[in-house]
Amino acid sequence: MWTVTSYVLRQKLAGRKQYPLVLMLEPLFRCNLACAGCGKIQYPAHILKKDLTPEECFRAIDECGAPMVSIPGGEPLMHPRIAEIVEGLVARKKYIYLCTNALLLKEKLNLFKPSKYLTFSVHLDGQQEEHDLAVCREGGYDIAVDAIKEALSRGFRVTTNTTLFDGADPKSVRAFFDDMMELGLEGMMLSPGYSYDKAPDQKHFLGRARTRRMFRAILSNRKKNWRFNLSPLFLEFLMGKRTYPCTPWGMPTYNIFGWQKPCYLLQDGYAETFDELLSTTNWSNYGTESGNPACANCMVHSGYEASAVNATFSSLGGFLATVKATLFSSYRDEEALRLLEEHQAPVNPLIQIATANDSLQETRA
Ligand code: SF4
């Protein structure tokens, strides 16, 4: 928290309007799952075979200077040099969130050393049935929970990251939070799904109004022991209590194509350097207010969490609202309790969307 605070204050003092908070570093697109809502693994085979080298990863972080690095993918644990990448980032004192579906986590833990800079951010989309459905893999939840326990017992930092799609049952999500806190996780991350045009399942992405309604039901009347690893103002944004403009430069994406314009989700070209990304992207074309249909329903954390963090440090009101949200708010809301009782869409049958490699054996790096 102190690292982020001092970094953001330095940017403010320097008068920087567009600064990166988290580098979204995608060192590969390969994965050992084929989730219905994923827009990353539909690349042709020759692209899926490619990896960023550790040197390319280090150049990207040195260029942009963000204090935190999120490593999604693909599945980063399938990268043959992931341990080198993590080691180099730790040496640079970057806080790393290594996002993994955890299918390979248990067997790859030996590659890493526990560090305050390294957190495994395990992708879990809810309780067992919901998660296995979302990732199109029966048994995925049990493997991930087993790996989480192992990582915690060896002294690693572990959080979860959860993407919620239309039809998610708020009651079940709340029960999932209880389960995760019982495991002893450090915190939980949340985001609504984004409607990737490449994703096989186009029916279950949330519109903005439905997103707010769902998150109001989930996050109101909050239990004291729930810990979220997100800006509290971003959570209020998801609940419909605040509005923010998208600030996609806050979480820029670097992958095998270069710096992706404008954000983690859209691909309107690439820049060779971070400075080029900032100076050549027409930022006014993006965000909900822009009228760009690709942004119309978007509330994802990679577009809006940096906006919420920026709001904390932009005024005394923003700072006090963050303190209040962190220390005092349980968000009591009778209407939200009623929303919890609303009928939920039935869970769909579990289907395998694409032929991700069927056995873990085949997908080991
Ligand atoms: S609104 Fe969403 S899709 Fe549009 S630029 Fe922002 S993060 Fe990307």
mmCIF file of C-alpha atoms in Angstrom, residues 22-23 25 58 61 67-72 76 82-99 112-113 115-121 157-159 186 189 229:
data_model
loop_
_atom_site.group_PDB
_atom_site.id
_atom_site.type_symbol
_atom_site.label_atom_id
_atom_site.label_comp_id
_atom_site.label_asym_id
_atom_site.label_seq_id
_atom_site.Cartn_x
_atom_site.Cartn_y
_atom_site.Cartn_z
ATOM 1 C CA VAL A 22 0.160 -2.046 -13.082
ATOM 2 C CA LEU A 23 1.929 -3.502 -16.114
ATOM 3 C CA LEU A 25 2.609 -8.511 -18.870
ATOM 4 C CA PHE A 58 12.446 -6.621 -18.172
ATOM 5 C CA ILE A 61 8.875 -2.945 -16.993
ATOM 6 C CA PRO A 67 5.355 -0.467 -9.324
ATOM 7 C CA MET A 68 3.253 -3.588 -9.906
ATOM 8 C CA VAL A 69 3.244 -6.273 -12.576
ATOM 9 C CA SER A 70 0.362 -8.596 -13.259
ATOM 10 C CA ILE A 71 1.334 -11.640 -15.287
ATOM 11 C CA PRO A 72 -1.731 -13.092 -16.987
ATOM 12 C CA PRO A 76 2.189 -18.153 -17.181
ATOM 13 C CA ILE A 82 8.774 -18.039 -15.929
ATOM 14 C CA ALA A 83 11.025 -18.506 -12.900
ATOM 15 C CA GLU A 84 13.688 -16.269 -14.507
ATOM 16 C CA ILE A 85 11.067 -13.648 -15.304
ATOM 17 C CA VAL A 86 9.782 -13.633 -11.724
ATOM 18 C CA GLU A 87 13.302 -13.538 -10.312
ATOM 19 C CA GLY A 88 14.222 -10.537 -12.472
ATOM 20 C CA LEU A 89 11.099 -8.664 -11.451
ATOM 21 C CA VAL A 90 11.671 -9.399 -7.769
ATOM 22 C CA ALA A 91 15.235 -8.104 -8.169
ATOM 23 C CA ARG A 92 13.672 -4.888 -9.507
ATOM 24 C CA LYS A 93 11.424 -4.750 -6.390
ATOM 25 C CA LYS A 94 8.243 -4.992 -8.422
ATOM 26 C CA TYR A 95 5.137 -6.408 -6.786
ATOM 27 C CA ILE A 96 4.134 -9.341 -8.964
ATOM 28 C CA TYR A 97 0.720 -10.947 -9.304
ATOM 29 C CA LEU A 98 1.292 -14.182 -11.151
ATOM 30 C CA CYS A 99 -2.180 -15.081 -12.437
ATOM 31 C CA PHE A 112 9.937 -20.067 -6.841
ATOM 32 C CA LYS A 113 10.998 -18.637 -3.491
ATOM 33 C CA SER A 115 8.894 -13.258 -1.285
ATOM 34 C CA LYS A 116 6.883 -10.224 -0.269
ATOM 35 C CA TYR A 117 7.086 -9.216 -3.929
ATOM 36 C CA LEU A 118 5.507 -12.391 -5.320
ATOM 37 C CA THR A 119 1.830 -13.278 -5.048
ATOM 38 C CA PHE A 120 0.119 -16.144 -6.819
ATOM 39 C CA SER A 121 -3.218 -14.831 -7.981
ATOM 40 C CA ARG A 157 1.426 -15.037 -0.741
ATOM 41 C CA VAL A 158 -1.810 -16.104 -2.431
ATOM 42 C CA THR A 159 -4.896 -14.218 -3.591
ATOM 43 C CA GLU A 186 -4.503 -12.804 1.746
ATOM 44 C CA MET A 189 -9.809 -9.723 -6.587
ATOM 45 C CA ASN A 229 -7.175 -6.915 -2.838
#
